[in-house]
């Protein structure tokens, strides 16, 4: 193809579409992520972001055809997908639990909900936020390295009584490398030794200037323990999401990414899948990584059976022939023969990757155009 959409190029580069748009804007081009750019411009962008292209895999070389890109008029708003990162014991799990607990309907027995690796909360205006319930930098980087760039917003949790710690800095670096916008949640403000201002000042050393200090990174003081200002944090995420203008086409065959997978004694392989575009339906024939199957049932984050799941919705999928890995891509295909074919092809690619690890250069990234 002679042209590529900004988003598609971003995917190839494991960068955020919004960052490419920003770069293009600096070059004097006002385009959205869904618009196409020509090859010269694309190459310019790749050069610009070149230092960040580290782990472009074999399958990432071939640029998708126009047909596989959703037309702008098919796109609809979708909820943001949020990952919580921060130093151990700064309150990531507590915060995820508190947000979820506050959002559990009173009808749900004792607030007991299913853990499926991700959950959604609804805001007062009925808009939603999807949280990946697997806090951890490894999950984030591992999924990214495998091309599953699912996170739209990172919430960096910093304990107000402890300040920045090694894993906080690590999280900052991962987030910067991913080009994902960050919101700082200054947690444990209920504690006597809480010094939120010191946290803000320490962040300056890492070029993070929070709003309170005149910058553009939102900072929110919370207490996961006392459930203080959780709404403030959700509002900050909603605001960030609005700026990102996140969209997907819900009316097409589904594509998604595996967040978690395991083998259940009774139910067989289970994969929590985050749908990224399209709508996943019971009965769909799917390929997940190098595993094929058919969606037998889907369970949502409240433990309810659902028939469909649209963009940014996490569901547990039953009916796979094996256990996939976190970061694997889910694709819906036309029939089971095709599913086996694709699964076998992917297995072949995986086998080859293990034996060849030559870095991808600018030349061969665009080789298909020569
Ligand atoms: P994680 O390692 O980041 O997941 O941290 P946890 O959520 O496991 O929390 C570590 C400890 O900090 C636990 O003992 C929590 O009860 C406590 N903790 C978490 N949030 C708060 C808070 O807002 N205030 C206070 N006082 N303690 C908290
Ligand atoms: Mg934890």
Short mmCIF file of C-alpha atoms and ligand atoms in Angstrom, two decimals:
data_model
loop_
_atom_site.label_atom_id
_atom_site.label_comp_id
_atom_site.label_asym_id
_atom_site.label_seq_id
_atom_site.Cartn_x
_atom_site.Cartn_y
_atom_site.Cartn_z
CA UNK A 1 0.00 0.00 0.00
CA UNK A 2 1.14 3.58 -0.68
CA UNK A 3 -0.70 5.02 2.27
CA UNK A 4 -1.21 3.98 5.86
CA UNK A 5 -3.37 5.36 8.63
CA UNK A 6 -1.62 7.05 11.51
CA UNK A 7 -3.08 4.50 13.93
CA UNK A 8 -1.90 1.59 11.85
CA UNK A 9 1.61 3.02 11.68
CA UNK A 10 1.47 3.61 15.43
CA UNK A 11 0.57 -0.04 15.93
CA UNK A 12 3.52 -1.12 13.80
CA UNK A 13 5.81 1.03 15.89
CA UNK A 14 4.27 0.07 19.25
CA UNK A 15 3.59 3.75 19.80
CA UNK A 16 0.45 5.64 20.71
CA UNK A 17 -1.50 7.09 17.81
CA UNK A 18 -1.90 10.32 19.75
CA UNK A 19 1.88 10.76 19.92
CA UNK A 20 2.20 10.39 16.17
CA UNK A 21 -0.56 12.95 15.71
CA UNK A 22 1.38 15.32 17.97
CA UNK A 23 4.55 14.81 15.93
CA UNK A 24 2.70 15.36 12.68
CA UNK A 25 1.20 18.51 14.11
CA UNK A 26 4.70 19.78 14.86
CA UNK A 27 5.56 19.07 11.21
CA UNK A 28 2.65 21.24 10.22
CA UNK A 29 0.16 18.47 9.41
CA UNK A 30 -3.20 18.41 11.13
CA UNK A 31 -4.46 14.82 10.88
CA UNK A 32 -6.35 12.42 13.10
CA UNK A 33 -5.28 8.86 13.91
CA UNK A 34 -7.76 7.50 11.38
CA UNK A 35 -6.49 9.48 8.43
CA UNK A 36 -3.93 8.11 6.02
CA UNK A 37 -0.49 9.59 5.40
CA UNK A 38 1.83 8.92 2.48
CA UNK A 39 4.94 6.81 2.59
CA UNK A 40 7.39 9.72 2.80
CA UNK A 41 5.58 11.12 5.79
CA UNK A 42 5.38 7.68 7.35
CA UNK A 43 9.12 7.20 6.94
CA UNK A 44 9.77 10.59 8.44
CA UNK A 45 7.71 9.63 11.46
CA UNK A 46 9.46 6.31 11.83
CA UNK A 47 12.78 8.15 11.84
CA UNK A 48 11.45 10.54 14.41
CA UNK A 49 10.40 7.69 16.67
CA UNK A 50 13.25 5.47 15.53
CA UNK A 51 14.98 5.23 18.84
CA UNK A 52 11.89 3.66 20.28
CA UNK A 53 11.58 0.83 17.79
CA UNK A 54 13.08 -1.98 19.75
CA UNK A 55 11.04 -5.08 19.48
CA UNK A 56 9.26 -4.90 16.18
CA UNK A 57 8.49 -8.52 15.50
CA UNK A 58 8.32 -10.37 12.23
CA UNK A 59 4.57 -10.14 11.96
CA UNK A 60 4.79 -6.42 12.59
CA UNK A 61 6.62 -5.80 9.33
CA UNK A 62 3.76 -6.30 6.94
CA UNK A 63 1.61 -3.23 6.96
CA UNK A 64 -2.08 -4.03 6.93
CA UNK A 65 -4.13 -3.31 3.86
CA UNK A 66 -6.64 -0.49 3.74
CA UNK A 67 -9.47 -2.99 3.91
CA UNK A 68 -8.58 -3.88 7.47
CA UNK A 69 -8.72 -0.32 8.71
CA UNK A 70 -12.06 0.85 10.04
CA UNK A 71 -13.50 3.80 8.16
CA UNK A 72 -13.84 6.93 10.32
CA UNK A 73 -17.64 6.91 10.03
CA UNK A 74 -17.81 3.44 11.59
CA UNK A 75 -16.05 4.52 14.76
CA UNK A 76 -17.84 5.04 18.06
CA UNK A 77 -16.58 6.22 21.43
CA UNK A 78 -15.19 3.46 23.67
CA UNK A 79 -14.22 3.40 27.35
CA UNK A 80 -10.59 4.00 28.34
CA UNK A 81 -8.50 1.05 29.48
CA UNK A 82 -6.52 1.86 32.63
CA UNK A 83 -3.51 0.15 34.21
CA UNK A 84 -2.47 0.96 37.77
CA UNK A 85 1.25 0.99 38.47
CA UNK A 86 3.45 1.96 41.39
CA UNK A 87 5.83 0.76 44.09
CA UNK A 88 4.99 -2.32 46.14
CA UNK A 89 2.76 -1.57 49.15
CA UNK A 90 1.82 1.88 47.89
CA UNK A 91 -1.77 0.67 47.53
CA UNK A 92 -2.38 -0.55 43.97
CA UNK A 93 -4.49 -3.53 45.01
CA UNK A 94 -6.31 -1.52 47.68
CA UNK A 95 -7.14 1.17 45.15
CA UNK A 96 -8.42 -1.32 42.56
CA UNK A 97 -10.54 -3.01 45.24
CA UNK A 98 -11.85 0.28 46.60
CA UNK A 99 -12.85 1.55 43.15
CA UNK A 100 -14.50 -1.72 42.33
CA UNK A 101 -16.19 -2.06 45.71
CA UNK A 102 -17.64 1.43 45.50
CA UNK A 103 -19.12 0.53 42.13
CA UNK A 104 -20.66 -2.84 43.03
CA UNK A 105 -24.45 -2.71 42.88
CA UNK A 106 -26.17 -3.23 46.21
CA UNK A 107 -28.03 -6.16 44.67
CA UNK A 108 -24.86 -8.18 44.30
CA UNK A 109 -24.62 -10.56 47.22
CA UNK A 110 -22.14 -9.16 49.72
CA UNK A 111 -20.35 -7.32 46.97
CA UNK A 112 -18.70 -10.54 45.93
CA UNK A 113 -17.63 -10.26 42.36
CA UNK A 114 -15.72 -12.43 40.01
CA UNK A 115 -12.04 -11.88 39.43
CA UNK A 116 -11.43 -12.15 35.72
CA UNK A 117 -8.34 -9.95 35.36
CA UNK A 118 -10.17 -6.79 34.37
CA UNK A 119 -13.34 -4.97 35.33
CA UNK A 120 -15.47 -2.04 34.31
CA UNK A 121 -16.93 0.70 36.47
CA UNK A 122 -19.76 3.00 35.47
CA UNK A 123 -19.63 6.72 36.22
CA UNK A 124 -22.60 8.88 37.14
CA UNK A 125 -23.05 9.93 33.53
CA UNK A 126 -23.16 6.21 32.58
CA UNK A 127 -19.82 6.36 30.79
CA UNK A 128 -17.46 3.53 31.69
CA UNK A 129 -13.84 2.93 32.61
CA UNK A 130 -12.09 -0.42 32.17
CA UNK A 131 -9.45 -1.30 34.74
CA UNK A 132 -6.91 -4.03 34.19
CA UNK A 133 -7.04 -5.82 37.50
CA UNK A 134 -3.51 -7.12 37.16
CA UNK A 135 -1.34 -4.37 38.55
CA UNK A 136 2.26 -5.00 37.76
CA UNK A 137 4.89 -3.61 35.54
CA UNK A 138 5.73 -6.97 34.06
CA UNK A 139 2.23 -7.53 32.74
CA UNK A 140 2.32 -4.06 31.20
CA UNK A 141 5.71 -4.38 29.52
CA UNK A 142 5.23 -8.01 28.56
CA UNK A 143 1.93 -7.28 26.85
CA UNK A 144 3.43 -4.28 25.10
CA UNK A 145 6.44 -6.25 23.95
CA UNK A 146 4.04 -8.73 22.42
CA UNK A 147 2.24 -6.01 20.52
CA UNK A 148 -0.81 -5.84 22.75
CA UNK A 149 -0.80 -2.15 23.51
CA UNK A 150 -4.07 -2.21 25.41
CA UNK A 151 -3.50 0.49 28.03
CA UNK A 152 -4.83 3.98 27.26
CA UNK A 153 -4.08 5.60 30.60
CA UNK A 154 -1.69 4.74 33.44
CA UNK A 155 -2.55 5.63 37.03
CA UNK A 156 0.69 5.96 38.96
CA UNK A 157 0.09 5.27 42.64
CA UNK A 158 2.50 6.94 45.06
CA UNK A 159 2.10 6.62 48.84
CA UNK A 160 2.11 10.11 50.33
CA UNK A 161 4.07 8.93 53.37
CA UNK A 162 6.73 7.17 51.36
CA UNK A 163 7.33 9.21 48.21
CA UNK A 164 9.00 8.02 45.02
CA UNK A 165 10.65 4.62 45.25
CA UNK A 166 12.57 2.48 42.71
CA UNK A 167 9.46 0.79 41.31
CA UNK A 168 7.75 4.16 41.03
CA UNK A 169 10.59 5.36 38.82
CA UNK A 170 10.45 2.12 36.85
CA UNK A 171 6.72 2.64 36.28
CA UNK A 172 7.37 6.21 35.14
CA UNK A 173 9.93 4.98 32.62
CA UNK A 174 7.65 2.24 31.28
CA UNK A 175 4.83 4.71 30.89
CA UNK A 176 7.02 7.22 29.08
CA UNK A 177 8.38 4.52 26.77
CA UNK A 178 4.83 3.48 25.93
CA UNK A 179 3.79 7.07 25.31
CA UNK A 180 0.73 6.55 27.49
CA UNK A 181 -0.65 9.53 29.43
CA UNK A 182 -0.31 9.32 33.18
CA UNK A 183 -2.40 10.39 36.14
CA UNK A 184 -0.74 10.51 39.55
CA UNK A 185 -2.79 9.15 42.45
CA UNK A 186 -1.20 10.34 45.68
CA UNK A 187 -2.46 7.65 48.05
CA UNK A 188 -2.58 7.21 51.83
CA UNK A 189 -3.34 10.87 52.46
CA UNK A 190 -5.13 9.72 55.63
CA UNK A 191 -1.81 8.87 57.26
CA UNK A 192 -0.11 11.13 59.77
CA UNK A 193 3.14 11.13 57.86
CA UNK A 194 1.48 12.00 54.55
CA UNK A 195 3.41 14.63 52.59
CA UNK A 196 1.69 14.93 49.22
CA UNK A 197 3.62 18.07 48.29
CA UNK A 198 6.90 16.22 48.63
CA UNK A 199 5.59 13.62 46.13
CA UNK A 200 4.83 16.38 43.62
CA UNK A 201 8.31 17.84 44.06
CA UNK A 202 10.00 14.47 43.70
CA UNK A 203 8.13 13.92 40.43
CA UNK A 204 9.79 17.04 39.03
CA UNK A 205 13.10 15.19 39.02
CA UNK A 206 11.55 12.86 36.45
CA UNK A 207 10.18 15.66 34.29
CA UNK A 208 6.67 15.08 35.53
CA UNK A 209 5.04 18.39 36.34
CA UNK A 210 1.65 17.89 37.93
CA UNK A 211 -1.21 20.34 37.56
CA UNK A 212 -0.86 21.51 41.16
CA UNK A 213 2.62 22.77 40.19
CA UNK A 214 1.44 24.29 36.93
CA UNK A 215 2.06 21.28 34.69
CA UNK A 216 -0.33 19.17 32.65
CA UNK A 217 -0.19 15.83 34.47
CA UNK A 218 -3.30 15.42 36.60
CA UNK A 219 -2.65 14.67 40.28
CA UNK A 220 -5.32 13.43 42.65
CA UNK A 221 -5.03 12.92 46.41
CA UNK A 222 -6.78 9.75 47.53
CA UNK A 223 -7.04 7.27 50.35
CA UNK A 224 -7.82 3.76 49.21
CA UNK A 225 -8.26 2.75 52.85
CA UNK A 226 -10.77 5.47 53.77
CA UNK A 227 -12.20 5.56 50.23
CA UNK A 228 -11.49 9.27 50.02
CA UNK A 229 -11.78 11.07 46.68
CA UNK A 230 -12.15 7.96 44.53
CA UNK A 231 -14.65 9.96 42.45
CA UNK A 232 -11.96 12.58 41.92
CA UNK A 233 -9.67 9.94 40.48
CA UNK A 234 -12.41 8.53 38.22
CA UNK A 235 -13.22 12.06 37.01
CA UNK A 236 -9.55 12.64 36.19
CA UNK A 237 -9.48 9.43 34.15
CA UNK A 238 -12.70 10.38 32.36
CA UNK A 239 -11.24 13.79 31.51
CA UNK A 240 -8.05 12.23 30.17
CA UNK A 241 -10.14 9.79 28.11
CA UNK A 242 -12.10 12.66 26.62
CA UNK A 243 -8.88 14.29 25.46
CA UNK A 244 -7.75 11.03 23.85
CA UNK A 245 -11.01 10.67 21.87
CA UNK A 246 -10.88 6.88 22.07
CA UNK A 247 -12.91 5.20 19.37
CA UNK A 248 -13.50 1.80 17.81
CA UNK A 249 -15.84 0.19 15.32
CA UNK A 250 -18.21 -2.06 17.29
CA UNK A 251 -19.91 -3.46 14.19
CA UNK A 252 -17.34 -5.85 12.79
CA UNK A 253 -15.68 -9.15 13.60
CA UNK A 254 -13.98 -8.85 16.98
CA UNK A 255 -10.31 -8.39 17.71
CA UNK A 256 -8.94 -8.39 21.20
CA UNK A 257 -6.05 -9.13 23.50
CA UNK A 258 -5.63 -11.73 26.22
CA UNK A 259 -5.18 -10.19 29.66
CA UNK A 260 -5.02 -13.42 31.64
CA UNK A 261 -5.41 -17.12 30.88
CA UNK A 262 -5.49 -20.33 32.86
CA UNK A 263 -6.62 -23.92 32.80
CA UNK A 264 -9.70 -24.56 34.92
CA UNK A 265 -10.23 -28.13 36.06
CA UNK A 266 -13.93 -28.17 35.31
CA UNK A 267 -14.32 -25.65 32.51
CA UNK A 268 -11.12 -26.14 30.55
CA UNK A 269 -8.98 -23.29 29.17
CA UNK A 270 -10.19 -19.84 30.27
CA UNK A 271 -8.95 -16.59 28.79
CA UNK A 272 -9.87 -13.10 29.89
CA UNK A 273 -10.01 -11.10 26.71
CA UNK A 274 -10.23 -7.38 26.30
CA UNK A 275 -12.13 -6.65 23.11
CA UNK A 276 -10.36 -3.88 21.17
CA UNK A 277 -12.62 -3.51 18.16
CA UNK A 278 -15.72 -5.21 16.87
CA UNK A 279 -18.09 -7.26 19.00
CA UNK A 280 -17.27 -10.74 20.23
CA UNK A 281 -20.24 -13.12 20.24
CA UNK A 282 -21.03 -16.55 21.57
CA UNK A 283 -20.57 -18.98 18.67
CA UNK A 284 -17.76 -16.98 17.05
CA UNK A 285 -14.91 -19.09 15.69
CA UNK A 286 -11.68 -17.64 17.07
CA UNK A 287 -7.93 -17.86 16.98
CA UNK A 288 -6.11 -16.70 20.11
CA UNK A 289 -2.37 -16.64 19.68
CA UNK A 290 -1.62 -20.07 18.29
CA UNK A 291 -4.76 -21.66 19.79
CA UNK A 292 -8.05 -22.05 17.96
CA UNK A 293 -11.54 -22.54 19.32
CA UNK A 294 -15.16 -21.45 19.34
CA UNK A 295 -16.71 -19.15 21.92
CA UNK A 296 -18.87 -21.52 23.97
CA UNK A 297 -19.76 -18.99 26.66
CA UNK A 298 -18.63 -15.61 27.96
CA UNK A 299 -18.63 -14.43 31.57
CA UNK A 300 -18.43 -10.76 32.50
CA UNK A 301 -16.70 -9.19 35.50
CA UNK A 302 -19.84 -9.67 37.61
CA UNK A 303 -19.90 -13.39 36.95
CA UNK A 304 -22.84 -13.11 34.58
CA UNK A 305 -23.10 -14.93 31.29
CA UNK A 306 -23.17 -12.55 28.36
CA UNK A 307 -23.85 -13.15 24.67
CA UNK A 308 -21.82 -10.21 23.34
CA UNK A 309 -18.87 -8.01 24.29
CA UNK A 310 -17.97 -4.78 22.48
CA UNK A 311 -14.86 -2.53 22.46
CA UNK A 312 -13.02 -2.11 25.80
CA UNK A 313 -15.22 -4.78 27.44
CA UNK A 314 -13.37 -7.52 29.32
CA UNK A 315 -14.85 -11.02 29.25
CA UNK A 316 -13.79 -14.48 30.23
CA UNK A 317 -13.98 -16.70 27.17
CA UNK A 318 -14.74 -20.44 27.33
CA UNK A 319 -14.23 -22.79 24.42
CA UNK A 320 -10.55 -22.58 23.53
CA UNK A 321 -8.57 -25.64 22.50
CA UNK A 322 -5.63 -24.67 24.69
CA UNK A 323 -4.36 -22.03 27.10
CA UNK A 324 -3.06 -18.87 25.36
CA UNK A 325 -0.65 -16.34 26.90
CA UNK A 326 -1.23 -12.82 28.16
CA UNK A 327 -0.75 -10.44 25.25
CA UNK A 328 -1.94 -12.92 22.62
CA UNK A 329 -4.26 -11.51 19.99
CA UNK A 330 -7.79 -12.78 19.52
CA UNK A 331 -9.15 -12.80 15.99
CA UNK A 332 -12.54 -13.97 14.75
CA UNK A 333 -12.35 -16.02 11.57
CA UNK A 334 -14.98 -17.40 9.18
CA UNK A 335 -14.79 -21.11 10.03
CA UNK A 336 -12.97 -23.75 12.00
CA UNK A 337 -10.77 -24.88 9.11
CA UNK A 338 -9.53 -21.31 8.73
CA UNK A 339 -9.02 -21.08 12.50
CA UNK A 340 -6.75 -24.11 12.49
CA UNK A 341 -4.85 -22.72 9.50
CA UNK A 342 -4.24 -19.36 11.18
CA UNK A 343 -3.29 -21.04 14.46
CA UNK A 344 -0.78 -23.24 12.64
CA UNK A 345 0.64 -20.24 10.78
CA UNK A 346 1.08 -18.33 14.03
CA UNK A 347 2.72 -21.35 15.63
CA UNK A 348 5.14 -21.36 12.71
CA UNK A 349 5.91 -17.66 13.13
CA UNK A 350 6.48 -18.20 16.85
CA UNK A 351 8.86 -21.08 16.14
CA UNK A 352 10.81 -18.96 13.66
CA UNK A 353 10.98 -16.03 16.06
CA UNK A 354 12.67 -18.23 18.57
CA UNK A 355 15.47 -18.97 16.12
CA UNK A 356 15.86 -15.58 14.42
CA UNK A 357 16.10 -12.36 16.37
CA UNK A 358 17.55 -9.95 13.84
CA UNK A 359 16.42 -6.40 14.53
CA UNK A 360 14.06 -4.85 12.04
CA UNK A 361 15.52 -1.95 10.10
CA UNK A 362 13.78 0.93 8.41
CA UNK A 363 14.51 -0.70 5.04
CA UNK A 364 12.82 -4.00 5.68
CA UNK A 365 10.01 -2.38 7.61
CA UNK A 366 8.97 -0.82 4.34
CA UNK A 367 10.28 -3.57 2.10
CA UNK A 368 6.79 -4.51 0.96
CA UNK A 369 6.55 -1.18 -0.82
CA UNK A 370 9.68 -1.48 -2.93
P1 LIG B 1 0.22 -2.84 46.58
O1 LIG B 1 1.41 -3.67 46.91
O2 LIG B 1 0.60 -1.59 45.84
O3 LIG B 1 -0.87 -3.60 45.88
O4 LIG B 1 -0.38 -2.31 47.98
P2 LIG B 1 -1.61 -2.85 48.82
O5 LIG B 1 -2.89 -2.42 48.24
O6 LIG B 1 -1.43 -4.30 49.07
O7 LIG B 1 -1.43 -2.01 50.17
C1 LIG B 1 -0.29 -2.14 50.99
C2 LIG B 1 -0.64 -1.77 52.41
O8 LIG B 1 -1.00 -0.39 52.46
C3 LIG B 1 -1.84 -2.53 52.96
O9 LIG B 1 -1.59 -2.82 54.32
C4 LIG B 1 -2.98 -1.55 52.84
O10 LIG B 1 -3.97 -1.75 53.79
C5 LIG B 1 -2.28 -0.22 53.05
N1 LIG B 1 -2.96 0.89 52.37
C6 LIG B 1 -3.35 0.94 51.08
N2 LIG B 1 -3.96 2.11 50.82
C7 LIG B 1 -3.96 2.82 51.97
C8 LIG B 1 -4.44 4.12 52.34
O11 LIG B 1 -5.01 4.87 51.56
N3 LIG B 1 -4.22 4.50 53.64
C9 LIG B 1 -3.60 3.71 54.53
N4 LIG B 1 -3.44 4.18 55.77
N5 LIG B 1 -3.15 2.48 54.23
C10 LIG B 1 -3.32 2.03 52.97
MG1 LIG B 2 -0.88 -5.58 45.23
#
